[in-house]
Amino acid sequence: MPSSAPIDVELLIEARWILPMSDGLPTLEHHAIAIDKGRLLGPWPITEAANHVVARRLMPLHQHALLPGLINAHNHAGMTLMRGYADDLPLMTWLEEHIWPAEAAHVNPDFVAAGTRLACLEMLRSGTTTFADMYLAPEAVAPVVEQAGMRVQLCTPLIDFPTPWARSFDEGLMLTEALAERYGNHPRISLALGPHAPYTVGDDSLTKLNDARQRLDLPVQMHVHETADEVSRGLAEHGRRPLRRLYEAKLLDERFQAVHMTQIDDADLALLEETGASVIHCPQSNLKLASGFCPVVRLKQSGIRVALGTDGAASNNDLDMFDEMKTAALLAKGVSGDAAALPAMQALAMATRDGAGVLGMGDRRGQLTEGFDADLIAVDLDAFNTLPVHHPASALIYALDSRQVSHVWVAGEILLENGKPSRLDGQAIKQEAWHYQRIMARHQNQA
């Protein structure tokens, strides 16, 4: 039977390496992949691509690695305007004495939109195509993400005291429901419930949270076991560890995303295994706040899904997922005493296919597989700091400067080409950032 004729496609990319992050985590050399109508076709060896497609545009990237767009599974994008505002402090001092007062003084929808624009440009420039955002004024975040062309899981901020977004936990749930109605079928925006942490959400609110997640059919993302102090407080106030309290509130399941989890004992591990809950590891923020170390290797050995996030720029202080992957890989080795712990390809998987799985997108993103969304990036490995390239995954994790990200596509649209953004105005975003820096500096000087 004769083979079918080649089909017309919008774009064919020829690459030196493709890391599809599919089953077995293969690395392909001298392969090509096509984009058409926002989806992927291929990959195939470059010499065979003409048997499958006829492209209206050919893009030869013969010194580049192609891989799925990076997924930042936990972020506070609007807090980018607080980068460097309060550094070198432990978590609760940082929050209670600096960040929460600054938010009360400055945060409004315009502030959040400006911070998110800056965050989106930084993330695109370093290869992130999808992020989970847990911050105030999510209704201001959504239009910015649409403008930037990225994807986001909006985790609505739910907490037991008044914030600039909602006067109460109940009002936060009402606002969440309105957002869910507005963006329920959006191709690039999804919703999640974002309760802050067990120590800021009481038992009555946990009950309401469980009712809401079932009624709205939404995942939950929450800071859990971020510090030893949090666990000690939970034991003192509730007689059990916070994760156990969430389990008893019937919140833990395969759609629960536990952020940080630096404090894990055998009982915690058993709860994660039983329920299928996922963990989002934020190594740089945890290190900077001296919060502890998430035992990534132990979690993965137990079959628990682990994604990777930067946390916000106020506690990281950047949103660079390549930098985060390197830190995660090195930290796992140092903490475990095993140089083979969390090898480069596994670290890369945490920021691609595993991140997509944790955010409920694993059936369509996080891999360069035929039929998946065309969310991908190209990285130029022809640089002094990455040559020679014996193993591309090793170069990407241990040697890369994220400024080597040259191209970014989301849904097949090119959002970064040769390092230049196509949708966002970098100079205007810089001016906006300086504007808010002056406002916040005046407030700090008056305090």
XYZ file of C-alpha atoms in Angstrom:
447
model
C 0.000 0.000 0.000
C 1.504 3.378 -1.004
C 2.269 5.808 1.818
C 0.099 8.895 2.174
C 1.217 12.141 0.569
C 3.015 14.770 2.706
C 0.675 17.275 4.334
C 1.010 21.061 4.318
C 2.116 22.576 7.640
C 2.913 26.060 8.862
C 6.436 25.453 10.173
C 9.135 22.793 10.207
C 11.969 23.179 12.713
C 15.199 21.286 12.138
C 17.241 20.896 15.316
C 20.591 19.473 16.363
C 18.900 17.858 19.364
C 15.294 17.291 20.395
C 14.467 16.319 23.978
C 10.815 15.286 23.647
C 10.548 14.229 27.333
C 8.298 11.351 26.244
C 8.395 7.792 27.604
C 11.945 6.746 28.392
C 13.138 10.365 28.188
C 14.982 9.944 24.880
C 17.298 12.467 23.259
C 17.020 12.667 19.468
C 19.791 13.970 17.225
C 19.315 15.671 13.850
C 15.540 15.545 14.027
C 12.767 17.850 12.887
C 9.342 18.663 14.299
C 6.424 20.461 12.678
C 3.869 22.946 13.965
C 0.436 23.334 12.421
C -2.745 24.849 13.860
C -1.189 25.075 17.298
C -0.257 21.380 17.495
C 2.867 19.295 16.989
C 3.575 16.751 14.283
C 6.569 14.421 14.446
C 9.364 14.362 15.336
C 11.202 12.590 12.514
C 14.825 12.354 11.390
C 15.582 15.450 9.325
C 16.270 13.268 6.285
C 12.752 11.792 6.520
C 10.712 14.917 7.306
C 9.933 15.623 3.635
C 8.143 12.285 3.474
C 5.641 13.584 6.029
C 5.210 17.338 5.596
C 5.611 20.246 3.225
C 6.287 23.364 5.283
C 5.442 26.933 4.388
C 8.386 27.998 6.555
C 11.567 26.105 7.379
C 13.579 27.078 10.468
C 17.031 25.468 10.644
C 18.331 25.505 14.225
C 21.319 23.240 13.784
C 23.133 24.250 16.985
C 20.054 24.210 19.157
C 18.181 21.914 21.493
C 14.388 21.811 21.259
C 12.412 20.867 24.358
C 8.960 21.432 25.825
C 8.224 24.867 27.221
C 9.124 25.008 30.897
C 6.377 24.854 33.515
C 6.814 26.960 36.636
C 4.410 25.168 38.956
C 4.408 27.764 41.745
C 4.812 31.509 41.462
C 3.537 34.814 42.821
C 3.961 36.815 39.629
C 2.684 40.158 40.911
C 5.293 40.082 43.672
C 8.001 40.660 41.060
C 7.717 44.347 41.969
C 8.915 43.368 45.478
C 12.124 41.777 44.197
C 14.811 42.644 46.760
C 12.354 44.555 48.966
C 13.064 42.478 52.099
C 15.958 40.038 51.901
C 17.998 37.904 54.291
C 15.134 37.239 56.711
C 13.375 34.089 57.990
C 9.965 33.328 56.532
C 7.614 34.633 59.240
C 9.642 37.821 59.840
C 9.746 38.358 56.090
C 5.988 37.854 55.779
C 4.587 39.508 58.894
C 6.916 42.487 59.235
C 7.646 43.343 55.604
C 5.635 41.652 52.856
C 2.122 41.755 54.329
C 2.463 45.431 55.370
C 3.814 46.323 51.919
C 0.913 44.501 50.273
C -1.588 46.333 52.462
C -0.010 49.651 51.441
C 0.540 49.091 47.718
C -1.230 46.114 46.201
C -4.179 46.805 43.929
C -5.110 45.423 40.502
C -2.836 47.881 38.667
C 0.139 46.910 40.846
C -0.504 43.202 40.261
C -0.903 43.697 36.512
C 2.390 45.601 36.309
C 4.249 42.985 38.338
C 2.781 40.206 36.221
C 3.840 41.891 32.977
C 7.406 42.062 34.284
C 7.192 38.427 35.416
C 5.834 37.228 32.071
C 8.630 38.905 30.156
C 11.255 37.449 32.503
C 9.729 33.979 32.267
C 9.400 34.007 28.486
C 12.975 35.211 28.137
C 14.136 32.192 30.162
C 11.929 29.571 28.503
C 8.821 29.316 30.691
C 5.555 28.958 28.787
C 3.154 27.962 31.609
C 3.065 29.018 35.251
C 0.864 28.554 38.280
C 0.192 31.873 39.963
C -0.980 32.297 43.543
C -1.420 35.971 44.216
C -3.844 38.767 44.918
C -6.114 40.214 42.211
C -6.103 37.188 39.883
C -8.704 38.969 37.759
C -5.900 41.428 36.861
C -3.467 38.598 36.068
C -5.651 36.883 33.468
C -5.693 39.746 30.881
C -1.916 40.165 31.205
C -1.381 36.461 30.513
C -3.689 36.716 27.514
C -1.691 39.700 26.259
C 1.611 37.877 26.788
C 0.332 34.732 25.029
C 1.374 32.421 27.881
C -0.603 29.867 29.892
C -1.473 30.087 33.582
C -3.161 28.179 36.368
C -4.676 30.943 38.508
C -4.714 29.870 42.168
C -7.167 32.209 43.841
C -5.887 33.614 47.177
C -7.936 32.288 50.102
C -7.056 33.207 53.679
C -8.836 33.801 56.984
C -8.162 37.520 57.246
C -8.915 40.496 54.993
C -6.653 41.091 52.003
C -6.665 43.626 49.178
C -8.580 40.988 47.172
C -11.238 39.677 49.562
C -12.516 40.718 52.979
C -13.018 37.130 54.104
C -12.512 33.501 53.135
C -16.169 33.321 52.070
C -15.848 36.335 49.804
C -12.726 34.776 48.286
C -14.734 31.673 47.416
C -17.441 33.830 45.811
C -14.856 35.663 43.725
C -13.286 32.337 42.760
C -16.620 31.056 41.516
C -17.082 34.168 39.379
C -13.641 33.694 37.841
C -14.358 30.018 37.197
C -17.496 30.973 35.311
C -15.588 33.524 33.250
C -12.564 31.386 32.384
C -13.972 27.872 32.644
C -13.301 27.011 28.993
C -10.383 29.332 28.269
C -7.629 27.699 26.176
C -4.774 29.311 28.139
C -6.212 30.084 31.579
C -7.286 27.504 34.139
C -8.393 27.945 37.748
C -7.378 26.393 41.041
C -8.251 27.151 44.631
C -5.266 28.714 46.384
C -5.642 28.613 50.191
C -2.536 30.219 51.633
C -1.378 27.682 54.245
C -2.742 25.511 57.065
C -1.730 28.120 59.667
C -3.826 30.839 57.982
C -6.892 28.682 57.205
C -9.053 27.420 60.067
C -11.045 24.201 60.288
C -14.342 25.826 59.263
C -12.651 27.285 56.194
C -11.126 23.920 55.302
C -14.635 22.443 55.300
C -15.846 25.230 52.999
C -12.778 24.699 50.813
C -13.552 21.020 50.376
C -17.169 21.812 49.472
C -16.028 24.417 46.942
C -13.438 22.224 45.241
C -16.019 19.505 44.708
C -18.726 21.895 43.563
C -16.438 23.796 41.177
C -14.332 20.748 40.181
C -11.064 22.600 40.757
C -7.627 21.520 41.978
C -6.124 22.968 45.155
C -2.640 24.459 45.518
C -1.435 25.301 49.040
C 1.786 26.051 50.916
C 2.252 23.042 53.207
C 5.058 22.133 55.646
C 7.184 25.028 54.420
C 9.096 25.281 57.707
C 9.690 23.294 60.886
C 7.978 26.104 62.828
C 4.798 25.600 60.798
C 4.708 21.929 61.764
C 5.400 22.729 65.423
C 2.600 25.298 65.447
C 0.237 22.794 63.885
C 1.035 20.214 66.540
C 0.600 22.774 69.341
C -2.660 24.247 68.057
C -4.351 21.213 66.492
C -2.642 18.205 68.012
C -1.484 16.851 64.652
C 0.791 17.723 61.780
C -0.691 20.090 59.161
C -0.700 17.495 56.369
C -2.665 15.104 58.582
C -5.144 17.893 59.303
C -5.631 18.448 55.573
C -6.099 14.724 55.102
C -8.792 14.641 57.793
C -10.472 17.577 56.051
C -10.685 15.297 52.954
C -8.594 17.675 50.835
C -5.763 15.366 49.834
C -6.185 13.622 46.494
C -4.473 13.471 43.097
C -5.469 17.094 42.392
C -3.935 18.514 45.560
C -0.680 20.415 44.937
C 1.390 20.756 48.133
C 3.992 23.494 47.756
C 7.368 23.331 49.547
C 7.028 20.250 51.838
C 10.448 20.699 53.415
C 9.343 18.762 56.516
C 8.314 15.168 55.724
C 8.281 12.199 58.071
C 7.210 8.616 57.397
C 3.574 9.349 58.245
C 3.509 12.311 55.834
C 5.016 10.161 53.108
C 2.363 7.499 53.664
C -0.409 10.116 53.314
C 1.040 11.378 50.034
C 1.329 7.813 48.713
C -2.206 6.916 49.772
C -3.886 9.988 48.312
C -1.817 10.641 45.184
C -1.229 14.271 46.179
C 1.664 16.018 44.418
C 4.541 18.124 45.703
C 5.932 21.314 44.179
C 9.580 21.857 45.058
C 10.891 25.453 45.308
C 14.553 24.942 46.224
C 15.952 28.451 45.838
C 13.236 30.135 47.877
C 13.534 27.475 50.574
C 17.298 27.963 50.712
C 17.096 31.761 50.801
C 14.503 31.749 53.614
C 16.348 28.926 55.421
C 13.122 26.942 55.383
C 14.628 23.492 54.901
C 15.068 20.904 52.167
C 12.345 19.024 50.340
C 13.428 15.326 50.145
C 12.891 15.061 46.402
C 14.723 11.769 45.917
C 12.727 10.043 48.653
C 9.470 11.373 47.221
C 10.272 10.204 43.702
C 11.365 6.791 44.957
C 7.918 6.496 46.562
C 6.183 7.286 43.272
C 5.017 10.750 44.303
C 4.848 13.313 41.520
C 7.180 16.264 42.071
C 7.096 19.449 40.007
C 9.320 22.489 40.221
C 8.544 26.134 40.955
C 10.483 29.315 41.536
C 8.143 30.791 44.150
C 7.906 34.577 43.846
C 10.694 36.985 42.947
C 10.383 38.532 46.416
C 11.874 35.378 47.923
C 13.932 33.824 45.121
C 14.816 36.524 43.626
C 14.346 35.478 39.990
C 11.931 33.413 37.912
C 14.563 31.493 35.963
C 13.549 27.835 35.736
C 16.911 26.739 34.323
C 18.556 28.180 37.420
C 15.939 26.401 39.536
C 16.586 23.050 37.839
C 20.316 23.330 38.468
C 19.734 24.167 42.123
C 17.304 21.267 42.521
C 19.779 18.808 41.020
C 22.730 20.018 43.091
C 20.708 20.240 46.311
C 19.403 16.696 45.924
C 22.962 15.420 45.646
C 24.208 17.423 48.606
C 21.308 16.518 50.911
C 21.328 12.808 50.026
C 25.095 12.372 49.843
C 24.570 10.623 46.509
C 26.121 12.191 43.394
C 23.714 10.141 41.244
C 20.636 11.639 42.921
C 18.316 13.613 40.614
C 20.330 13.385 37.382
C 20.019 16.091 34.751
C 17.259 14.453 32.722
C 15.097 13.924 35.807
C 15.533 17.565 36.806
C 14.466 18.557 33.306
C 11.428 16.284 33.570
C 10.350 18.046 36.777
C 10.118 21.317 34.859
C 8.339 19.844 31.822
C 6.329 16.601 31.765
C 6.072 16.265 35.570
C 5.018 19.883 35.954
C 2.332 19.376 33.338
C 1.117 16.269 35.150
C 0.943 18.007 38.529
C -1.067 20.887 37.032
C -3.445 18.480 35.293
C -2.141 19.214 31.794
C -0.067 16.107 31.197
C -2.262 14.789 28.389
C -1.486 17.753 26.133
C 1.614 19.605 27.373
C 5.052 18.963 28.776
C 6.210 16.681 25.938
C 7.103 17.123 22.282
C 4.735 14.437 21.073
C 2.508 14.383 18.020
C -0.877 15.903 18.754
C 0.326 17.799 21.839
C 0.053 21.589 22.096
C 2.917 23.329 20.328
C 4.456 24.788 23.481
C 8.204 24.479 22.980
C 11.474 26.336 23.266
C 14.786 26.393 21.401
C 18.061 26.824 23.257
C 21.296 27.736 21.487
C 24.040 25.458 22.833
C 26.743 26.939 20.592
C 28.222 29.074 23.389
C 31.543 29.066 25.199
C 29.920 27.996 28.473
C 28.084 24.993 26.955
C 30.671 23.671 24.483
C 31.490 20.909 23.841
C 28.081 19.256 24.152
C 28.695 15.642 25.115
C 25.200 15.322 26.609
C 22.598 18.016 25.877
C 20.626 17.430 29.097
C 23.809 17.939 31.091
C 24.545 21.172 29.207
C 21.016 22.433 29.821
C 21.032 21.735 33.557
C 24.611 22.335 34.680
C 26.167 24.797 32.203
C 23.445 26.914 30.619
C 22.872 30.639 30.860
C 19.123 31.054 30.307
C 19.837 33.947 27.937
C 20.698 31.164 25.482
C 16.937 30.562 25.094
C 16.451 31.884 21.579
C 12.871 30.949 20.611
C 9.635 30.306 22.481
C 6.344 29.090 21.031
C 2.983 28.740 22.784
C 0.123 27.099 20.890
C 2.328 27.383 17.804
C 2.701 31.160 18.055
C 6.243 32.461 18.341
C 6.490 34.679 21.427
C 10.280 35.004 21.480
C 12.360 34.981 18.303
C 16.137 35.298 18.432
C 15.779 36.519 22.011
C 13.266 39.273 21.195
C 9.682 39.200 22.511
C 6.953 39.533 19.912
C 4.072 40.719 22.082
C 5.474 42.496 25.142
C 7.072 45.956 25.161
C 10.223 45.554 27.227
C 10.992 49.274 27.534
C 7.481 50.112 28.735
C 7.653 47.279 31.268
C 10.995 48.588 32.577
C 9.558 52.079 33.029
C 6.576 50.648 34.884
C 8.883 48.736 37.235
C 10.916 51.884 37.995
C 7.677 53.771 38.681
C 6.615 51.315 41.366
C 10.139 51.152 42.796
C 9.989 54.908 43.474
C 6.578 54.615 45.119
C 7.663 51.774 47.393
C 10.966 53.482 48.243
C 9.083 56.547 49.485
C 6.897 54.312 51.655
C 9.939 52.523 53.133
C 11.603 55.847 53.930
C 8.475 57.115 55.696
C 8.021 53.942 57.749
